[in-house]
Amino acid sequence: SELLGFFAQDDGTLLAVELTSGDTRTANVHFRAHVGGRLDHKPVPTRFGDVYASGEHAGLSRVDVETGDVTWRTDAADHFLAVNAEHLYALG
């Protein structure tokens, strides 16, 4: 299993980088997911195999950690609060 770091970028891209491989000059990119908007909040990975990316006026997106696929997106909220097996809590 690889250890991933998640980085939100101003152009709406969520970047997943393998933290245990590569060297100090290069990074092994696991995926780049374009979720849109300006991602200015810290990405939040969960134990459920997903990572949430959000930003002011960018909405909230769920990205599958294995594939980098954006599985859903909403404009109704842009602040991730918490998640469990049944519910996601967020603010608009």
JSON list of C-alpha atoms in Angstrom, two decimals:
[
{"chain": "A", "resi": 1, "resn": "SER", "atom": "CA", "xyz": [0.00, 0.00, 0.00]},
{"chain": "A", "resi": 2, "resn": "GLU", "atom": "CA", "xyz": [1.28, 3.44, -0.85]},
{"chain": "A", "resi": 3, "resn": "LEU", "atom": "CA", "xyz": [1.26, 6.54, 1.29]},
{"chain": "A", "resi": 4, "resn": "LEU", "atom": "CA", "xyz": [-0.35, 9.45, -0.57]},
{"chain": "A", "resi": 5, "resn": "GLY", "atom": "CA", "xyz": [-0.21, 13.18, 0.01]},
{"chain": "A", "resi": 6, "resn": "PHE", "atom": "CA", "xyz": [-2.98, 15.37, -1.44]},
{"chain": "A", "resi": 7, "resn": "PHE", "atom": "CA", "xyz": [-2.45, 18.88, -2.74]},
{"chain": "A", "resi": 8, "resn": "ALA", "atom": "CA", "xyz": [-5.13, 21.31, -3.90]},
{"chain": "A", "resi": 9, "resn": "GLN", "atom": "CA", "xyz": [-4.13, 23.73, -6.62]},
{"chain": "A", "resi": 10, "resn": "ASP", "atom": "CA", "xyz": [-5.52, 27.11, -7.62]},
{"chain": "A", "resi": 11, "resn": "ASP", "atom": "CA", "xyz": [-6.47, 25.85, -11.08]},
{"chain": "A", "resi": 12, "resn": "GLY", "atom": "CA", "xyz": [-9.00, 23.36, -9.65]},
{"chain": "A", "resi": 13, "resn": "THR", "atom": "CA", "xyz": [-6.72, 20.32, -9.78]},
{"chain": "A", "resi": 14, "resn": "LEU", "atom": "CA", "xyz": [-6.37, 17.86, -6.90]},
{"chain": "A", "resi": 15, "resn": "LEU", "atom": "CA", "xyz": [-2.95, 16.22, -7.02]},
{"chain": "A", "resi": 16, "resn": "ALA", "atom": "CA", "xyz": [-2.17, 12.91, -5.27]},
{"chain": "A", "resi": 17, "resn": "VAL", "atom": "CA", "xyz": [1.55, 12.19, -4.82]},
{"chain": "A", "resi": 18, "resn": "GLU", "atom": "CA", "xyz": [3.17, 8.99, -3.59]},
{"chain": "A", "resi": 19, "resn": "LEU", "atom": "CA", "xyz": [5.14, 10.05, -0.52]},
{"chain": "A", "resi": 20, "resn": "THR", "atom": "CA", "xyz": [7.30, 6.94, -0.14]},
{"chain": "A", "resi": 21, "resn": "SER", "atom": "CA", "xyz": [8.77, 6.80, -3.65]},
{"chain": "A", "resi": 22, "resn": "GLY", "atom": "CA", "xyz": [10.72, 9.07, -5.94]},
{"chain": "A", "resi": 23, "resn": "ASP", "atom": "CA", "xyz": [13.51, 11.34, -4.76]},
{"chain": "A", "resi": 24, "resn": "THR", "atom": "CA", "xyz": [13.89, 14.95, -3.69]},
{"chain": "A", "resi": 25, "resn": "ARG", "atom": "CA", "xyz": [13.81, 16.23, -7.30]},
{"chain": "A", "resi": 26, "resn": "THR", "atom": "CA", "xyz": [10.86, 14.24, -8.65]},
{"chain": "A", "resi": 27, "resn": "ALA", "atom": "CA", "xyz": [7.53, 13.07, -7.37]},
{"chain": "A", "resi": 28, "resn": "ASN", "atom": "CA", "xyz": [5.54, 10.03, -8.44]},
{"chain": "A", "resi": 29, "resn": "VAL", "atom": "CA", "xyz": [2.08, 11.36, -9.20]},
{"chain": "A", "resi": 30, "resn": "HIS", "atom": "CA", "xyz": [-0.69, 8.87, -8.39]},
{"chain": "A", "resi": 31, "resn": "PHE", "atom": "CA", "xyz": [-3.38, 11.00, -10.06]},
{"chain": "A", "resi": 32, "resn": "ARG", "atom": "CA", "xyz": [-4.45, 14.47, -11.12]},
{"chain": "A", "resi": 33, "resn": "ALA", "atom": "CA", "xyz": [-8.17, 15.11, -10.78]},
{"chain": "A", "resi": 34, "resn": "HIS", "atom": "CA", "xyz": [-9.67, 18.26, -12.21]},
{"chain": "A", "resi": 35, "resn": "VAL", "atom": "CA", "xyz": [-12.59, 19.20, -9.97]},
{"chain": "A", "resi": 36, "resn": "GLY", "atom": "CA", "xyz": [-12.95, 22.80, -11.11]},
{"chain": "A", "resi": 37, "resn": "GLY", "atom": "CA", "xyz": [-13.07, 26.11, -9.33]},
{"chain": "A", "resi": 38, "resn": "ARG", "atom": "CA", "xyz": [-10.29, 27.41, -7.13]},
{"chain": "A", "resi": 39, "resn": "LEU", "atom": "CA", "xyz": [-9.35, 24.86, -4.48]},
{"chain": "A", "resi": 40, "resn": "ASP", "atom": "CA", "xyz": [-8.26, 26.91, -1.51]},
{"chain": "A", "resi": 41, "resn": "HIS", "atom": "CA", "xyz": [-9.15, 24.51, 1.31]},
{"chain": "A", "resi": 42, "resn": "LYS", "atom": "CA", "xyz": [-6.95, 21.66, 2.51]},
{"chain": "A", "resi": 43, "resn": "PRO", "atom": "CA", "xyz": [-8.00, 18.31, 0.94]},
{"chain": "A", "resi": 44, "resn": "VAL", "atom": "CA", "xyz": [-9.45, 15.82, 3.42]},
{"chain": "A", "resi": 45, "resn": "PRO", "atom": "CA", "xyz": [-8.75, 12.10, 2.89]},
{"chain": "A", "resi": 46, "resn": "THR", "atom": "CA", "xyz": [-11.02, 9.64, 4.70]},
{"chain": "A", "resi": 47, "resn": "ARG", "atom": "CA", "xyz": [-10.81, 6.02, 5.75]},
{"chain": "A", "resi": 48, "resn": "PHE", "atom": "CA", "xyz": [-13.56, 5.26, 3.22]},
{"chain": "A", "resi": 49, "resn": "GLY", "atom": "CA", "xyz": [-11.23, 5.41, 0.19]},
{"chain": "A", "resi": 50, "resn": "ASP", "atom": "CA", "xyz": [-12.00, 8.94, -0.88]},
{"chain": "A", "resi": 51, "resn": "VAL", "atom": "CA", "xyz": [-10.68, 12.46, -0.54]},
{"chain": "A", "resi": 52, "resn": "TYR", "atom": "CA", "xyz": [-12.75, 15.65, -0.43]},
{"chain": "A", "resi": 53, "resn": "ALA", "atom": "CA", "xyz": [-11.62, 18.79, -2.21]},
{"chain": "A", "resi": 54, "resn": "SER", "atom": "CA", "xyz": [-13.27, 22.19, -1.86]},
{"chain": "A", "resi": 55, "resn": "GLY", "atom": "CA", "xyz": [-12.84, 25.89, -2.12]},
{"chain": "A", "resi": 56, "resn": "GLU", "atom": "CA", "xyz": [-14.62, 29.20, -1.99]},
{"chain": "A", "resi": 57, "resn": "HIS", "atom": "CA", "xyz": [-17.00, 29.26, -4.97]},
{"chain": "A", "resi": 58, "resn": "ALA", "atom": "CA", "xyz": [-15.68, 25.83, -6.07]},
{"chain": "A", "resi": 59, "resn": "GLY", "atom": "CA", "xyz": [-18.17, 23.62, -4.28]},
{"chain": "A", "resi": 60, "resn": "LEU", "atom": "CA", "xyz": [-17.28, 20.30, -2.67]},
{"chain": "A", "resi": 61, "resn": "SER", "atom": "CA", "xyz": [-16.09, 17.25, -4.60]},
{"chain": "A", "resi": 62, "resn": "ARG", "atom": "CA", "xyz": [-15.51, 13.61, -3.70]},
{"chain": "A", "resi": 63, "resn": "VAL", "atom": "CA", "xyz": [-12.57, 11.95, -5.47]},
{"chain": "A", "resi": 64, "resn": "ASP", "atom": "CA", "xyz": [-11.88, 8.20, -5.45]},
{"chain": "A", "resi": 65, "resn": "VAL", "atom": "CA", "xyz": [-8.38, 7.68, -4.01]},
{"chain": "A", "resi": 66, "resn": "GLU", "atom": "CA", "xyz": [-7.60, 4.64, -6.18]},
{"chain": "A", "resi": 67, "resn": "THR", "atom": "CA", "xyz": [-8.69, 5.99, -9.57]},
{"chain": "A", "resi": 68, "resn": "GLY", "atom": "CA", "xyz": [-8.70, 9.78, -9.21]},
{"chain": "A", "resi": 69, "resn": "ASP", "atom": "CA", "xyz": [-12.26, 9.86, -10.56]},
{"chain": "A", "resi": 70, "resn": "VAL", "atom": "CA", "xyz": [-14.52, 12.66, -9.34]},
{"chain": "A", "resi": 71, "resn": "THR", "atom": "CA", "xyz": [-17.49, 10.61, -8.10]},
{"chain": "A", "resi": 72, "resn": "TRP", "atom": "CA", "xyz": [-19.70, 13.57, -7.19]},
{"chain": "A", "resi": 73, "resn": "ARG", "atom": "CA", "xyz": [-19.66, 17.31, -6.85]},
{"chain": "A", "resi": 74, "resn": "THR", "atom": "CA", "xyz": [-22.01, 19.85, -5.30]},
{"chain": "A", "resi": 75, "resn": "ASP", "atom": "CA", "xyz": [-22.18, 23.62, -5.43]},
{"chain": "A", "resi": 76, "resn": "ALA", "atom": "CA", "xyz": [-24.47, 23.67, -2.36]},
{"chain": "A", "resi": 77, "resn": "ALA", "atom": "CA", "xyz": [-21.52, 23.51, 0.07]},
{"chain": "A", "resi": 78, "resn": "ASP", "atom": "CA", "xyz": [-17.84, 24.39, 0.01]},
{"chain": "A", "resi": 79, "resn": "HIS", "atom": "CA", "xyz": [-16.66, 23.56, 3.55]},
{"chain": "A", "resi": 80, "resn": "PHE", "atom": "CA", "xyz": [-16.13, 19.90, 4.47]},
{"chain": "A", "resi": 81, "resn": "LEU", "atom": "CA", "xyz": [-16.90, 19.22, 8.15]},
{"chain": "A", "resi": 82, "resn": "ALA", "atom": "CA", "xyz": [-17.07, 15.43, 8.72]},
{"chain": "A", "resi": 83, "resn": "VAL", "atom": "CA", "xyz": [-18.10, 12.13, 7.18]},
{"chain": "A", "resi": 84, "resn": "ASN", "atom": "CA", "xyz": [-19.17, 8.72, 8.43]},
{"chain": "A", "resi": 85, "resn": "ALA", "atom": "CA", "xyz": [-20.42, 5.58, 6.70]},
{"chain": "A", "resi": 86, "resn": "GLU", "atom": "CA", "xyz": [-23.88, 7.14, 6.19]},
{"chain": "A", "resi": 87, "resn": "HIS", "atom": "CA", "xyz": [-23.61, 10.94, 6.10]},
{"chain": "A", "resi": 88, "resn": "LEU", "atom": "CA", "xyz": [-21.45, 13.80, 4.92]},
{"chain": "A", "resi": 89, "resn": "TYR", "atom": "CA", "xyz": [-21.55, 17.06, 6.87]},
{"chain": "A", "resi": 90, "resn": "ALA", "atom": "CA", "xyz": [-20.66, 20.29, 5.09]},
{"chain": "A", "resi": 91, "resn": "LEU", "atom": "CA", "xyz": [-21.41, 24.02, 5.11]},
{"chain": "A", "resi": 92, "resn": "GLY", "atom": "CA", "xyz": [-22.23, 26.32, 2.22]}
]
